Coordinates of C-alpha atoms and ligand atoms in Angstrom, one line a residue:
X1 CA -124.1 -141.6 3.2
X2 CA -121.0 -143.1 1.7
X3 CA -121.7 -145.7 -1.0
X4 CA -118.1 -146.2 -2.2
X5 CA -115.8 -148.2 0.2
X6 CA -112.5 -146.7 1.3
X7 CA -109.5 -148.4 -0.4
X8 CA -107.6 -149.8 2.5
X9 CA -104.9 -151.3 0.3
X10 CA -104.1 -152.3 -3.2
X11 CA -102.9 -155.8 -2.5
X12 CA -104.5 -158.6 -0.6
X13 CA -103.4 -159.7 2.9
X14 CA -102.7 -163.4 3.6
X15 CA -104.1 -164.7 6.9
X16 CA -103.9 -168.1 8.4
X17 CA -107.5 -168.8 9.4
X18 CA -108.4 -171.5 11.8
X19 CA -111.1 -174.1 11.3
X20 CA -114.3 -173.3 13.1
X21 CA -113.3 -169.7 13.8
X22 CA -115.5 -166.8 12.7
X23 CA -114.0 -163.8 10.7
X24 CA -115.6 -160.5 10.2
X25 CA -114.1 -158.8 7.2
X26 CA -114.3 -155.1 6.9
X27 CA -116.4 -154.0 3.9
X28 CA -116.2 -150.3 4.3
X29 CA -112.4 -150.0 4.3
X30 CA -112.3 -147.7 7.4
X31 CA -111.3 -150.2 10.0
X32 CA -107.9 -149.6 11.8
X33 CA -107.6 -153.5 12.2
X34 CA -107.6 -154.5 8.5
X35 CA -108.7 -156.6 6.9
X36 CA -111.1 -157.1 9.8
X37 CA -114.1 -155.0 11.1
X38 CA -113.5 -152.9 14.2
X39 CA -117.0 -151.3 14.2
X40 CA -115.9 -148.1 12.2
X41 CA -118.6 -148.8 9.5
X42 CA -121.0 -147.0 12.0
X43 CA -122.9 -144.4 9.9
X44 CA -122.0 -145.9 6.5
X45 CA -124.0 -148.2 4.2
X46 CA -121.6 -151.0 4.9
X47 CA -121.6 -154.0 7.3
X48 CA -118.9 -156.7 7.6
X49 CA -118.9 -159.9 5.8
X50 CA -118.8 -162.6 8.4
X51 CA -117.6 -166.1 7.5
X52 CA -116.7 -169.1 9.4
X53 CA -113.6 -170.9 8.3
X54 CA -114.3 -174.4 7.3
X55 CA -110.7 -175.5 7.4
X56 CA -107.4 -174.1 8.6
X57 CA -105.7 -172.7 5.7
X58 CA -104.1 -169.5 4.3
X59 CA -106.6 -167.3 2.7
X60 CA -106.2 -163.9 0.8
X61 CA -108.5 -161.1 2.1
X62 CA -109.3 -158.3 -0.1
X63 CA -108.0 -155.0 1.0
X64 CA -109.2 -152.7 -1.9
X65 CA -112.9 -153.6 -0.9
X66 CA -113.8 -153.9 -4.6
X67 CA -113.5 -157.7 -5.1
X68 CA -116.3 -159.5 -6.8
X69 CA -115.7 -162.4 -4.4
X70 CA -115.8 -160.7 -1.0
X71 CA -114.2 -161.1 1.4
X72 CA -111.5 -162.6 -0.7
X73 CA -109.2 -161.1 -3.3
X74 CA -110.2 -161.9 -6.9
X75 CA -107.6 -159.5 -8.6
X76 CA -110.0 -156.6 -8.8
X77 CA -107.4 -154.4 -7.0
X78 CA -105.6 -154.1 -10.4
X79 CA -108.6 -151.9 -11.7
X80 CA -109.3 -149.8 -8.7
Ligands
FES101 FE1 -115.4 -151.6 8.0 FE2 -116.9 -152.7 10.0 S1 -115.2 -151.3 10.1 S2 -117.2 -153.1 7.9
FES102 FE1 -107.4 -157.9 -4.5 FE2 -109.2 -156.4 -3.5 S1 -107.2 -156.7 -2.8 S2 -109.4 -157.7 -5.1

């Protein structure tokens, strides 16, 4: 079983989230609908990080999947 996530990208992606809407961030890196989960984590040790947006704003989702503040980018992509 894979324990390291696939690096989907080396820079975050900006998304305008809507208050009250739920977002499922892909933790495994295999989704074809990055940065969100499309179910491709099946058979891996990963499951999506689900968060409800508290307000409408622009957030930066991690694409390298190594952030220390998942699902958001914390700059860790510089080191992976
Ligand atoms: Fe990656 Fe679901 S597809 S966590
Ligand atoms: Fe920046 Fe992953 S994209 S920490």
